[in-house]
Structure formats: C-alpha cells, structure tokens
Amino acid sequence: MARTLARPHRDDWWIAVAGLLGGVLLWAFGIHPRTPSDSLVLWHAPWAALVPLALTAAAEPLRRVRPRTGLLTGTAALVLDTVTLGSVITVVLYTDLVYAAVLYGTPASARRIPWITGMLTVLGGVVPAALWRDPQGLLIGLGVGVVALAPAATGSLVRGHRDAAEAARLRAEQTALLAEMDRAQAVTAERARVARELHDMVANHLSAIAIHSTAALSLDDARTSRDALAVVRENSVAGLAEMRRLIGILRDRSGDREPAASPTLAGLGALVGTARANGLDVRLDAGHGDVPAPVELAAYRIVQESLTNALKHAAEGCVHVVLRQRDGALDIRVTSPYRPGDDPRAPGSGSGLTGMRERAALLGGTFEAGPRDGLWAVRAALPLTEGDPA
C-alpha cells in the first residue's frame, strides 16, 4: 500500500536543498557533463542547466507524498537537461525520484515502472546500435539502465522486503491475538472444569450435612440427634478431605505430587452406600464393560450429582440407578420419586444440571433431565469413543 502523508517528509526537504546547493556549486565551477560543441546541446545559455536542476530539486519533496507527480516532473526536467550543458546532480536526483516512485508509489506503479525502464533500457541500446550500425550505440542503453532501470529495480527489491516484513508483523500480531484468545478460552474452560469438580465433590456432603442437621434441630430426640450428628461428622470429614485434595492440586506447582486418583465406576458401590447412609433408598443396576477413563469419570460424576439431587428433592421411595452399555455408548439412567411443589430439603446452587449437561457435551454425548411418569428422570448417553472434547 502506498504511503500517504499530509506533508512532505523533513528528510526530503534536506535532499532537495542539498541537491540544489550541490548543483549550483558544480555550475559555479563550470563542471558540466557536456560541452557547447555537443550536438545535443540546443540551449547554450550558461544558466540554462540551472532550470532542470531547480525543477528536479523541487520534485524531491514530493517523492513520498506524490511520487508519481514527482517522477513525471523529474522526467520532464531530465529531458530538458539533455539539451543544455547539463548537471550531474540533476541525474542523481532523478535516480532518487525513480527509486522513490517504486518504493512509495501505488502497487500498480511499483509493477509498471521497472518494466517500463527495462524496455527503455533495451530500446535505448538496440535502436541506436541498429540505426548507426555501431556497437557504441549500446552505451546509450547502458546509460538509461544506470539512470532508470537500476534505481527502479532497487526500489522494487526494497519494497518487496518491506512488504514481507509488514506481512510478517501482521502475522505475528494475528498469532499473538489467536494465542491470547486460546489462553482466555483455556482459562474459561479450566474455571468451568474446576467449578464442576468442586460442586460434584462437595455438594453431596454439604447437602447431607444440611438435611441431617435440620433433622437434629427439628426433633427433640437424643438418639436421633446423635445419629444425625454422626452423619454430619462423617460427611464433614469426607468433604474436608475432598476440599484439601482439590486445593492441594490447585496450589501445587512443583509437579512432584502424585495426581489424585479419579473416581471410577468401580466406586459406585461405595457412592450408593454413602447415599443409603444419608437416608436414601437406592438400587444400583450396573451392567457395563471397560470404558475410557474420561467417560468413566463423567458417568461417576453424573450418578453422584443425581443422587445429591435426589437427596435434596426426591419424595419418599426408591431411587434407581441403571448403567448399560449399548450402541457404542454408555447409557445412564437415574430415576427418583417426584412430587411437584415439594420444598427441597436443602438449598441448591442450581448448577448441578448445568454441570452434568456440560460433562455430556464435552464427550459428544446427550443429556436429558425432567419429570416423567411421576418420576424425576436423568438420562445421559456418553459415546465410548470419548467424543470430540470441546
């Protein structure tokens, strides 16, 4: 893309002034590339060489802001310079205008100017040599190449490097932006994962504590209170152990700690036993083979959260937990008695169903929960291929 500036660059003014003063100095000493006897010199006035010099110097401040205008002005001045005694500084300033037109001009100019100067170089050498039948005519093409083609090619090369550097900078910025987006998504996903784990590990124990402490407070019976307090203590100790383990994993940065063992479906019996100790009538029917570890963890957590919800919300009756392996998926069903309008026995955070739904979605599975035929039914299907974690 061409650079567009509001006013000429300060360095371009210095180039113009330095070129003009240098040309005037050479003129004052009578240093010219041609003599009055040359056939091309049509304007013999001594000061005539100063006119194209002044025009070329005046075009220099335009080399960045209006490179095409500056090149056209310089070309006209160079043509005028050929019919005077001439000035080397005029030619030098013109080469800079050609270079700047390619470097700072539009992409179309950057493509066309090297081709035009190349053709002029070839024609400037071949045509005079053919007309004069003298190889010396090739020197004219050489001169055109030095004055026009060489600066154009240099400008094209520099522009290519500049554009490549700009493209690399943009790619680096895009890469950094994508990395930051990935980092933010990873942080969000990790926070959601920790929230699910924290909820699933602790909510069951806290719900049992809330329910049994309420029973102990509402019943004026020493034996019932002792039994309730025993359950409260058991769940408190278990909940604290789970919390310590999770906090230890989060705080440890050395990598020396052994990772905590993830719950497995083999632990469903102990989970059901805890639910029964908390007052639930639970029946477990687990018929499944080996399943991948991510599916096993998700299934365990879904059953755990379903039992926690049943402890808080279910009516009197039996809670059925059924696991079956069919059609390449692990099917989980948990049903519990349900009476609309019953107040929960313990407050909830409202994130349990969301956590179960997220666990199923992360494995590419499905999740449903809601009332059905007088029961509250939770059903999840987890692909045994582990899905495509989102």
mmCIF file of C-alpha atoms in Angstrom:
data_model
loop_
_atom_site.group_PDB
_atom_site.id
_atom_site.type_symbol
_atom_site.label_atom_id
_atom_site.label_comp_id
_atom_site.label_asym_id
_atom_site.label_seq_id
_atom_site.Cartn_x
_atom_site.Cartn_y
_atom_site.Cartn_z
ATOM 1 C CA MET A 1 0.000 0.000 0.000
ATOM 2 C CA ALA A 2 1.304 3.442 -0.874
ATOM 3 C CA ARG A 3 2.175 5.704 1.996
ATOM 4 C CA THR A 4 0.042 8.828 2.180
ATOM 5 C CA LEU A 5 1.431 11.728 4.187
ATOM 6 C CA ALA A 6 -0.177 15.088 4.881
ATOM 7 C CA ARG A 7 3.006 16.986 4.032
ATOM 8 C CA PRO A 8 6.489 16.251 2.696
ATOM 9 C CA HIS A 9 8.887 14.481 4.985
ATOM 10 C CA ARG A 10 11.613 16.595 6.582
ATOM 11 C CA ASP A 11 14.364 14.421 5.101
ATOM 12 C CA ASP A 12 13.003 15.035 1.596
ATOM 13 C CA TRP A 13 13.411 18.794 2.107
ATOM 14 C CA TRP A 14 17.020 18.224 3.115
ATOM 15 C CA ILE A 15 17.616 16.115 -0.014
ATOM 16 C CA ALA A 16 16.135 18.862 -2.206
ATOM 17 C CA VAL A 17 18.167 21.635 -0.574
ATOM 18 C CA ALA A 18 21.403 19.623 -0.600
ATOM 19 C CA GLY A 19 20.904 18.647 -4.247
ATOM 20 C CA LEU A 20 20.145 22.197 -5.319
ATOM 21 C CA LEU A 21 23.178 23.631 -3.485
ATOM 22 C CA GLY A 22 25.420 20.875 -4.857
ATOM 23 C CA GLY A 23 24.239 21.531 -8.405
ATOM 24 C CA VAL A 24 24.731 25.273 -8.060
ATOM 25 C CA LEU A 25 28.235 24.670 -6.716
ATOM 26 C CA LEU A 26 29.159 22.473 -9.711
ATOM 27 C CA TRP A 27 27.644 25.065 -12.061
ATOM 28 C CA ALA A 28 29.674 27.819 -10.398
ATOM 29 C CA PHE A 29 32.856 25.853 -11.058
ATOM 30 C CA GLY A 30 31.750 25.170 -14.646
ATOM 31 C CA ILE A 31 31.526 21.413 -14.214
ATOM 32 C CA HIS A 32 29.108 20.000 -16.814
ATOM 33 C CA PRO A 33 28.754 16.557 -18.441
ATOM 34 C CA ARG A 34 28.529 18.139 -21.936
ATOM 35 C CA THR A 35 30.333 20.857 -23.852
ATOM 36 C CA PRO A 36 28.789 23.602 -26.013
ATOM 37 C CA SER A 37 30.028 21.759 -29.137
ATOM 38 C CA ASP A 38 27.926 18.636 -28.441
ATOM 39 C CA SER A 39 25.172 18.087 -30.994
ATOM 40 C CA LEU A 40 22.520 17.558 -28.316
ATOM 41 C CA VAL A 41 23.112 20.920 -26.684
ATOM 42 C CA LEU A 42 20.447 23.221 -28.100
ATOM 43 C CA TRP A 43 20.231 25.671 -25.223
ATOM 44 C CA HIS A 44 23.685 27.179 -24.858
ATOM 45 C CA ALA A 45 22.988 29.758 -22.160
ATOM 46 C CA PRO A 46 25.320 29.138 -19.189
ATOM 47 C CA TRP A 47 22.477 29.362 -16.691
ATOM 48 C CA ALA A 48 20.196 27.004 -18.696
ATOM 49 C CA ALA A 49 21.388 23.935 -16.738
ATOM 50 C CA LEU A 50 20.028 25.518 -13.561
ATOM 51 C CA VAL A 51 16.414 25.277 -14.812
ATOM 52 C CA PRO A 52 16.156 21.426 -14.928
ATOM 53 C CA LEU A 53 18.215 21.311 -11.720
ATOM 54 C CA ALA A 54 15.694 23.535 -9.937
ATOM 55 C CA LEU A 55 12.759 21.531 -11.307
ATOM 56 C CA THR A 56 14.262 18.234 -10.173
ATOM 57 C CA ALA A 57 15.092 19.642 -6.732
ATOM 58 C CA ALA A 58 11.518 20.979 -6.459
ATOM 59 C CA ALA A 59 10.184 17.467 -7.199
ATOM 60 C CA GLU A 60 12.168 15.890 -4.347
ATOM 61 C CA PRO A 61 9.737 16.926 -1.546
ATOM 62 C CA LEU A 62 7.045 15.019 -3.493
ATOM 63 C CA ARG A 63 8.952 11.729 -3.501
ATOM 64 C CA ARG A 64 6.798 10.271 -0.662
ATOM 65 C CA VAL A 65 3.574 12.274 -0.759
ATOM 66 C CA ARG A 66 3.115 12.392 -4.561
ATOM 67 C CA PRO A 67 5.710 10.002 -6.006
ATOM 68 C CA ARG A 68 4.108 9.796 -9.456
ATOM 69 C CA THR A 69 3.913 13.585 -9.792
ATOM 70 C CA GLY A 70 7.491 13.897 -8.623
ATOM 71 C CA LEU A 71 8.667 11.299 -11.184
ATOM 72 C CA LEU A 72 6.813 12.985 -14.067
ATOM 73 C CA THR A 73 8.263 16.356 -13.090
ATOM 74 C CA GLY A 74 11.739 14.866 -12.818
ATOM 75 C CA THR A 75 11.373 13.131 -16.216
ATOM 76 C CA ALA A 76 10.443 16.410 -17.868
ATOM 77 C CA ALA A 77 13.375 18.106 -16.165
ATOM 78 C CA LEU A 78 15.765 15.322 -17.280
ATOM 79 C CA VAL A 79 14.629 15.682 -20.902
ATOM 80 C CA LEU A 80 15.206 19.429 -20.637
ATOM 81 C CA ASP A 81 18.607 18.773 -19.074
ATOM 82 C CA THR A 82 19.740 16.807 -22.174
ATOM 83 C CA VAL A 83 19.513 19.923 -24.382
ATOM 84 C CA THR A 84 21.609 22.028 -22.007
ATOM 85 C CA LEU A 85 25.129 21.663 -20.729
ATOM 86 C CA GLY A 86 23.553 19.509 -18.037
ATOM 87 C CA SER A 87 24.272 18.770 -14.407
ATOM 88 C CA VAL A 88 25.334 15.525 -12.769
ATOM 89 C CA ILE A 89 23.237 16.439 -9.718
ATOM 90 C CA THR A 90 20.092 16.575 -11.868
ATOM 91 C CA VAL A 91 20.711 12.987 -12.978
ATOM 92 C CA VAL A 92 21.425 11.845 -9.407
ATOM 93 C CA LEU A 93 18.243 13.467 -8.102
ATOM 94 C CA TYR A 94 16.278 11.856 -10.920
ATOM 95 C CA THR A 95 17.517 8.377 -9.977
ATOM 96 C CA ASP A 96 16.239 9.033 -6.452
ATOM 97 C CA LEU A 97 12.822 10.044 -7.863
ATOM 98 C CA VAL A 98 12.628 6.762 -9.822
ATOM 99 C CA TYR A 99 13.585 4.791 -6.711
ATOM 100 C CA ALA A 100 11.007 6.640 -4.564
ATOM 101 C CA ALA A 101 8.240 6.189 -7.161
ATOM 102 C CA VAL A 102 8.659 2.415 -6.950
ATOM 103 C CA LEU A 103 9.126 2.291 -3.172
ATOM 104 C CA TYR A 104 6.400 4.729 -2.097
ATOM 105 C CA GLY A 105 4.058 4.664 -5.079
ATOM 106 C CA THR A 106 0.958 2.576 -5.664
ATOM 107 C CA PRO A 107 1.274 -1.184 -6.229
ATOM 108 C CA ALA A 108 0.473 -0.607 -9.911
ATOM 109 C CA SER A 109 3.322 1.902 -10.212
ATOM 110 C CA ALA A 110 5.667 -0.448 -8.400
ATOM 111 C CA ARG A 111 4.879 -3.136 -11.000
ATOM 112 C CA ARG A 112 4.942 -0.961 -14.114
ATOM 113 C CA ILE A 113 7.944 1.315 -13.602
ATOM 114 C CA PRO A 114 10.580 -1.496 -13.576
ATOM 115 C CA TRP A 115 9.058 -2.941 -16.777
ATOM 116 C CA ILE A 116 8.958 0.467 -18.478
ATOM 117 C CA THR A 117 12.517 1.315 -17.524
ATOM 118 C CA GLY A 118 13.633 -2.136 -18.603
ATOM 119 C CA MET A 119 12.077 -1.723 -22.044
ATOM 120 C CA LEU A 120 13.597 1.766 -22.364
ATOM 121 C CA THR A 121 16.996 0.327 -21.490
ATOM 122 C CA VAL A 122 16.697 -2.344 -24.172
ATOM 123 C CA LEU A 123 15.358 0.047 -26.778
ATOM 124 C CA GLY A 124 17.937 2.686 -25.833
ATOM 125 C CA GLY A 125 20.694 0.232 -26.608
ATOM 126 C CA VAL A 126 19.333 -1.768 -29.529
ATOM 127 C CA VAL A 127 17.770 1.032 -31.627
ATOM 128 C CA PRO A 128 20.812 3.350 -31.768
ATOM 129 C CA ALA A 129 23.128 0.413 -32.412
ATOM 130 C CA ALA A 130 20.904 -0.770 -35.251
ATOM 131 C CA LEU A 131 20.449 2.685 -36.806
ATOM 132 C CA TRP A 132 24.093 3.711 -36.557
ATOM 133 C CA ARG A 133 25.376 0.204 -37.222
ATOM 134 C CA ASP A 134 27.826 0.845 -34.434
ATOM 135 C CA PRO A 135 28.091 -1.195 -31.201
ATOM 136 C CA GLN A 136 28.880 2.058 -29.426
ATOM 137 C CA GLY A 137 25.145 2.747 -29.571
ATOM 138 C CA LEU A 138 24.674 0.139 -26.838
ATOM 139 C CA LEU A 139 26.240 2.594 -24.410
ATOM 140 C CA ILE A 140 23.084 4.708 -24.611
ATOM 141 C CA GLY A 141 21.058 1.766 -23.333
ATOM 142 C CA LEU A 142 23.624 1.256 -20.614
ATOM 143 C CA GLY A 143 23.218 4.876 -19.566
ATOM 144 C CA VAL A 144 19.427 4.533 -19.488
ATOM 145 C CA GLY A 145 19.819 1.392 -17.397
ATOM 146 C CA VAL A 146 22.040 3.132 -14.878
ATOM 147 C CA VAL A 147 19.782 6.197 -14.621
ATOM 148 C CA ALA A 148 16.357 4.484 -14.697
ATOM 149 C CA LEU A 149 16.393 0.671 -14.501
ATOM 150 C CA ALA A 150 18.905 0.309 -11.657
ATOM 151 C CA PRO A 151 17.047 2.609 -9.193
ATOM 152 C CA ALA A 152 13.703 1.089 -10.227
ATOM 153 C CA ALA A 153 14.976 -2.436 -9.596
ATOM 154 C CA THR A 154 16.480 -1.345 -6.277
ATOM 155 C CA GLY A 155 13.204 0.257 -5.231
ATOM 156 C CA SER A 156 11.301 -2.887 -6.197
ATOM 157 C CA LEU A 157 13.663 -5.053 -4.150
ATOM 158 C CA VAL A 158 13.444 -2.809 -1.083
ATOM 159 C CA ARG A 159 9.671 -2.608 -1.383
ATOM 160 C CA GLY A 160 9.444 -6.384 -1.549
ATOM 161 C CA HIS A 161 11.454 -6.725 1.663
ATOM 162 C CA ARG A 162 9.388 -4.011 3.324
ATOM 163 C CA ASP A 163 6.103 -5.651 2.338
ATOM 164 C CA ALA A 164 7.390 -9.027 3.520
ATOM 165 C CA ALA A 165 8.369 -7.505 6.872
ATOM 166 C CA GLU A 166 4.952 -5.868 7.205
ATOM 167 C CA ALA A 167 3.209 -9.148 6.363
ATOM 168 C CA ALA A 168 5.348 -10.932 8.957
ATOM 169 C CA ARG A 169 4.462 -8.282 11.539
ATOM 170 C CA LEU A 170 0.755 -8.673 10.800
ATOM 171 C CA ARG A 171 1.052 -12.448 11.041
ATOM 172 C CA ALA A 172 2.840 -12.079 14.366
ATOM 173 C CA GLU A 173 0.075 -9.807 15.648
ATOM 174 C CA GLN A 174 -2.587 -12.258 14.463
ATOM 175 C CA THR A 175 -0.710 -15.141 16.058
ATOM 176 C CA ALA A 176 -0.458 -13.221 19.324
ATOM 177 C CA LEU A 177 -4.170 -12.387 19.162
ATOM 178 C CA LEU A 178 -5.096 -16.016 18.493
ATOM 179 C CA ALA A 179 -2.803 -17.134 21.313
ATOM 180 C CA GLU A 180 -4.481 -14.687 23.677
ATOM 181 C CA MET A 181 -7.921 -15.909 22.581
ATOM 182 C CA ASP A 182 -6.817 -19.518 23.094
ATOM 183 C CA ARG A 183 -5.451 -18.615 26.512
ATOM 184 C CA ALA A 184 -8.697 -16.896 27.502
ATOM 185 C CA GLN A 185 -10.727 -19.873 26.283
ATOM 186 C CA ALA A 186 -8.432 -22.264 28.134
ATOM 187 C CA VAL A 187 -8.776 -20.251 31.338
ATOM 188 C CA THR A 188 -12.559 -20.162 30.969
ATOM 189 C CA ALA A 189 -12.714 -23.900 30.280
ATOM 190 C CA GLU A 190 -10.435 -24.650 33.237
ATOM 191 C CA ARG A 191 -12.504 -22.478 35.554
ATOM 192 C CA ALA A 192 -15.646 -24.294 34.414
ATOM 193 C CA ARG A 193 -13.938 -27.660 34.959
ATOM 194 C CA VAL A 194 -12.783 -26.711 38.468
ATOM 195 C CA ALA A 195 -16.276 -25.415 39.266
ATOM 196 C CA ARG A 196 -17.813 -28.712 38.147
ATOM 197 C CA GLU A 197 -15.331 -30.777 40.132
ATOM 198 C CA LEU A 198 -15.759 -28.638 43.230
ATOM 199 C CA HIS A 199 -19.525 -28.804 43.020
ATOM 200 C CA ASP A 200 -19.648 -32.541 42.394
ATOM 201 C CA MET A 201 -17.158 -33.391 45.156
ATOM 202 C CA VAL A 202 -18.572 -31.176 47.906
ATOM 203 C CA ALA A 203 -22.267 -30.636 47.142
ATOM 204 C CA ASN A 204 -23.230 -34.187 48.139
ATOM 205 C CA HIS A 205 -21.550 -33.911 51.544
ATOM 206 C CA LEU A 206 -22.890 -30.430 52.250
ATOM 207 C CA SER A 207 -26.417 -31.454 51.275
ATOM 208 C CA ALA A 208 -26.302 -34.404 53.668
ATOM 209 C CA ILE A 209 -24.963 -32.127 56.418
ATOM 210 C CA ALA A 210 -27.754 -29.594 55.841
ATOM 211 C CA ILE A 211 -30.504 -32.236 55.818
ATOM 212 C CA HIS A 212 -29.345 -34.140 58.925
ATOM 213 C CA SER A 213 -28.569 -31.003 60.903
ATOM 214 C CA THR A 214 -32.081 -29.778 60.124
ATOM 215 C CA ALA A 215 -33.465 -33.111 61.359
ATOM 216 C CA ALA A 216 -31.389 -32.915 64.533
ATOM 217 C CA LEU A 217 -32.674 -29.413 65.226
ATOM 218 C CA SER A 218 -36.321 -30.212 64.488
ATOM 219 C CA LEU A 219 -36.603 -33.460 66.524
ATOM 220 C CA ASP A 220 -36.282 -33.428 70.303
ATOM 221 C CA ASP A 221 -34.824 -36.903 70.494
ATOM 222 C CA ALA A 222 -31.332 -37.617 71.767
ATOM 223 C CA ARG A 223 -30.811 -40.823 69.768
ATOM 224 C CA THR A 224 -31.991 -39.225 66.525
ATOM 225 C CA SER A 225 -29.784 -36.218 67.180
ATOM 226 C CA ARG A 226 -26.758 -38.438 67.804
ATOM 227 C CA ASP A 227 -27.391 -40.399 64.614
ATOM 228 C CA ALA A 228 -27.809 -37.162 62.659
ATOM 229 C CA LEU A 229 -24.655 -35.687 64.150
ATOM 230 C CA ALA A 230 -22.737 -38.851 63.257
ATOM 231 C CA VAL A 231 -23.807 -38.465 59.642
ATOM 232 C CA VAL A 232 -22.943 -34.755 59.787
ATOM 233 C CA ARG A 233 -19.486 -35.533 61.101
ATOM 234 C CA GLU A 234 -18.875 -38.268 58.534
ATOM 235 C CA ASN A 235 -19.849 -36.014 55.647
ATOM 236 C CA SER A 236 -17.890 -33.091 57.100
ATOM 237 C CA VAL A 237 -14.714 -35.148 57.305
ATOM 238 C CA ALA A 238 -15.228 -36.522 53.790
ATOM 239 C CA GLY A 239 -15.978 -33.074 52.400
ATOM 240 C CA LEU A 240 -12.900 -31.582 54.050
ATOM 241 C CA ALA A 241 -10.757 -34.374 52.643
ATOM 242 C CA GLU A 242 -12.096 -33.721 49.151
ATOM 243 C CA MET A 243 -11.510 -29.976 49.566
ATOM 244 C CA ARG A 244 -7.941 -30.491 50.792
ATOM 245 C CA ARG A 245 -7.174 -32.751 47.879
ATOM 246 C CA LEU A 246 -8.565 -30.282 45.335
ATOM 247 C CA ILE A 247 -6.804 -27.294 46.930
ATOM 248 C CA GLY A 248 -3.547 -29.243 47.047
ATOM 249 C CA ILE A 249 -3.792 -29.995 43.337
ATOM 250 C CA LEU A 250 -4.553 -26.351 42.531
ATOM 251 C CA ARG A 251 -1.738 -24.946 44.664
ATOM 252 C CA ASP A 252 0.991 -27.437 43.803
ATOM 253 C CA ARG A 253 3.348 -26.109 41.108
ATOM 254 C CA SER A 254 6.315 -28.399 41.541
ATOM 255 C CA GLY A 255 4.877 -31.313 39.630
ATOM 256 C CA ASP A 256 6.229 -33.694 42.302
ATOM 257 C CA ARG A 257 2.863 -34.611 43.763
ATOM 258 C CA GLU A 258 1.123 -37.727 42.623
ATOM 259 C CA PRO A 259 -2.121 -36.819 40.851
ATOM 260 C CA ALA A 260 -5.251 -37.657 42.787
ATOM 261 C CA ALA A 261 -6.922 -40.799 41.553
ATOM 262 C CA SER A 262 -10.031 -40.056 39.521
ATOM 263 C CA PRO A 263 -13.256 -41.734 40.631
ATOM 264 C CA THR A 264 -14.165 -44.845 38.643
ATOM 265 C CA LEU A 265 -17.345 -46.785 38.092
ATOM 266 C CA ALA A 266 -15.961 -49.394 40.475
ATOM 267 C CA GLY A 267 -16.601 -46.847 43.212
ATOM 268 C CA LEU A 268 -20.345 -46.645 42.520
ATOM 269 C CA GLY A 269 -20.996 -49.232 45.218
ATOM 270 C CA ALA A 270 -19.345 -47.046 47.859
ATOM 271 C CA LEU A 271 -21.169 -43.990 46.476
ATOM 272 C CA VAL A 272 -24.510 -45.773 46.756
ATOM 273 C CA GLY A 273 -23.586 -46.948 50.250
ATOM 274 C CA THR A 274 -22.964 -43.337 51.301
ATOM 275 C CA ALA A 275 -26.299 -42.296 49.792
ATOM 276 C CA ARG A 276 -28.044 -45.042 51.770
ATOM 277 C CA ALA A 277 -26.311 -43.900 54.949
ATOM 278 C CA ASN A 278 -27.684 -40.435 54.244
ATOM 279 C CA GLY A 279 -31.221 -41.798 54.145
ATOM 280 C CA LEU A 280 -31.839 -42.657 50.507
ATOM 281 C CA ASP A 281 -33.260 -45.963 49.336
ATOM 282 C CA VAL A 282 -31.020 -46.643 46.331
ATOM 283 C CA ARG A 283 -30.843 -49.618 43.996
ATOM 284 C CA LEU A 284 -27.876 -49.962 41.673
ATOM 285 C CA ASP A 285 -28.005 -51.958 38.448
ATOM 286 C CA ALA A 286 -24.662 -51.602 36.688
ATOM 287 C CA GLY A 287 -24.076 -53.692 33.596
ATOM 288 C CA HIS A 288 -21.122 -52.435 31.615
ATOM 289 C CA GLY A 289 -17.657 -53.410 30.497
ATOM 290 C CA ASP A 290 -14.470 -51.409 30.299
ATOM 291 C CA VAL A 291 -14.999 -47.800 29.307
ATOM 292 C CA PRO A 292 -12.488 -44.996 28.596
ATOM 293 C CA ALA A 293 -11.316 -43.011 31.608
ATOM 294 C CA PRO A 294 -12.972 -39.704 30.586
ATOM 295 C CA VAL A 295 -16.296 -41.478 30.078
ATOM 296 C CA GLU A 296 -15.873 -43.298 33.392
ATOM 297 C CA LEU A 297 -15.244 -40.045 35.292
ATOM 298 C CA ALA A 298 -18.183 -38.276 33.647
ATOM 299 C CA ALA A 299 -20.523 -41.189 34.363
ATOM 300 C CA TYR A 300 -19.455 -41.320 38.020
ATOM 301 C CA ARG A 301 -19.996 -37.575 38.447
ATOM 302 C CA ILE A 302 -23.417 -37.705 36.764
ATOM 303 C CA VAL A 303 -24.567 -40.500 39.084
ATOM 304 C CA GLN A 304 -23.101 -38.656 42.083
ATOM 305 C CA GLU A 305 -24.896 -35.414 41.238
ATOM 306 C CA SER A 306 -28.147 -37.275 40.522
ATOM 307 C CA LEU A 307 -28.020 -38.886 43.968
ATOM 308 C CA THR A 308 -27.278 -35.498 45.534
ATOM 309 C CA ASN A 309 -30.327 -34.014 43.806
ATOM 310 C CA ALA A 310 -32.428 -36.976 44.914
ATOM 311 C CA LEU A 311 -31.264 -36.444 48.492
ATOM 312 C CA LYS A 312 -32.395 -32.825 48.350
ATOM 313 C CA HIS A 313 -35.554 -33.064 46.237
ATOM 314 C CA ALA A 314 -36.870 -36.635 45.909
ATOM 315 C CA ALA A 315 -40.074 -37.780 47.587
ATOM 316 C CA GLU A 316 -40.298 -40.993 49.619
ATOM 317 C CA GLY A 317 -39.475 -44.057 47.558
ATOM 318 C CA CYS A 318 -36.723 -45.924 45.797
ATOM 319 C CA VAL A 319 -34.063 -44.321 43.635
ATOM 320 C CA HIS A 320 -32.974 -46.493 40.706
ATOM 321 C CA VAL A 321 -29.520 -46.171 39.129
ATOM 322 C CA VAL A 322 -29.081 -48.123 35.895
ATOM 323 C CA LEU A 323 -25.971 -48.245 33.676
ATOM 324 C CA ARG A 324 -25.986 -50.116 30.386
ATOM 325 C CA GLN A 325 -23.545 -50.330 27.515
ATOM 326 C CA ARG A 326 -25.328 -50.278 24.176
ATOM 327 C CA ASP A 327 -24.838 -48.988 20.620
ATOM 328 C CA GLY A 328 -21.301 -47.819 21.286
ATOM 329 C CA ALA A 329 -22.336 -45.641 24.227
ATOM 330 C CA LEU A 330 -22.703 -45.865 27.985
ATOM 331 C CA ASP A 331 -26.333 -45.218 28.863
ATOM 332 C CA ILE A 332 -27.002 -43.811 32.359
ATOM 333 C CA ARG A 333 -30.474 -43.569 33.914
ATOM 334 C CA VAL A 334 -31.289 -42.336 37.404
ATOM 335 C CA THR A 335 -34.945 -42.111 38.440
ATOM 336 C CA SER A 336 -36.354 -40.940 41.751
ATOM 337 C CA PRO A 337 -39.874 -40.290 43.137
ATOM 338 C CA TYR A 338 -41.082 -36.825 42.304
ATOM 339 C CA ARG A 339 -43.915 -34.665 43.601
ATOM 340 C CA PRO A 340 -44.222 -31.200 42.080
ATOM 341 C CA GLY A 341 -44.395 -28.410 44.634
ATOM 342 C CA ASP A 342 -42.399 -30.156 47.382
ATOM 343 C CA ASP A 343 -39.885 -27.899 49.077
ATOM 344 C CA PRO A 344 -36.254 -29.072 48.804
ATOM 345 C CA ARG A 345 -34.739 -30.415 52.000
ATOM 346 C CA ALA A 346 -31.539 -28.426 51.372
ATOM 347 C CA PRO A 347 -30.785 -25.347 49.261
ATOM 348 C CA GLY A 348 -29.027 -25.852 45.959
ATOM 349 C CA SER A 349 -26.788 -23.734 43.734
ATOM 350 C CA GLY A 350 -28.737 -24.510 40.584
ATOM 351 C CA SER A 351 -25.564 -25.554 38.756
ATOM 352 C CA GLY A 352 -25.872 -29.319 39.129
ATOM 353 C CA LEU A 353 -27.899 -29.915 35.968
ATOM 354 C CA THR A 354 -25.671 -27.490 34.092
ATOM 355 C CA GLY A 355 -22.562 -29.382 35.180
ATOM 356 C CA MET A 356 -23.995 -32.745 34.119
ATOM 357 C CA ARG A 357 -25.056 -31.333 30.761
ATOM 358 C CA GLU A 358 -21.562 -29.862 30.225
ATOM 359 C CA ARG A 359 -19.892 -33.181 31.064
ATOM 360 C CA ALA A 360 -22.006 -34.998 28.494
ATOM 361 C CA ALA A 361 -21.464 -32.292 25.853
ATOM 362 C CA LEU A 362 -17.674 -32.362 26.307
ATOM 363 C CA LEU A 363 -17.690 -36.041 25.324
ATOM 364 C CA GLY A 364 -20.093 -35.540 22.439
ATOM 365 C CA GLY A 365 -22.937 -37.206 24.317
ATOM 366 C CA THR A 366 -26.515 -36.270 25.184
ATOM 367 C CA PHE A 367 -28.200 -35.366 28.444
ATOM 368 C CA GLU A 368 -31.829 -35.086 29.500
ATOM 369 C CA ALA A 369 -33.410 -34.356 32.870
ATOM 370 C CA GLY A 370 -37.004 -33.722 33.868
ATOM 371 C CA PRO A 371 -40.234 -35.180 35.202
ATOM 372 C CA ARG A 372 -41.580 -38.307 33.512
ATOM 373 C CA ASP A 373 -44.450 -40.572 34.617
ATOM 374 C CA GLY A 374 -44.393 -39.346 38.224
ATOM 375 C CA LEU A 375 -40.618 -39.706 38.465
ATOM 376 C CA TRP A 376 -37.709 -37.357 38.096
ATOM 377 C CA ALA A 377 -35.563 -38.942 35.381
ATOM 378 C CA VAL A 378 -31.979 -38.198 34.486
ATOM 379 C CA ARG A 379 -30.632 -39.826 31.345
ATOM 380 C CA ALA A 380 -27.241 -39.442 29.707
ATOM 381 C CA ALA A 381 -25.643 -41.235 26.774
ATOM 382 C CA LEU A 382 -21.835 -40.993 26.611
ATOM 383 C CA PRO A 383 -20.066 -42.263 23.467
ATOM 384 C CA LEU A 384 -17.354 -44.782 24.268
ATOM 385 C CA THR A 385 -15.130 -43.185 21.630
ATOM 386 C CA GLU A 386 -14.705 -40.260 24.063
ATOM 387 C CA GLY A 387 -16.316 -37.883 21.603
ATOM 388 C CA ASP A 388 -14.626 -34.675 20.482
ATOM 389 C CA PRO A 389 -13.873 -32.602 23.594
ATOM 390 C CA ALA A 390 -14.960 -29.020 23.030
#
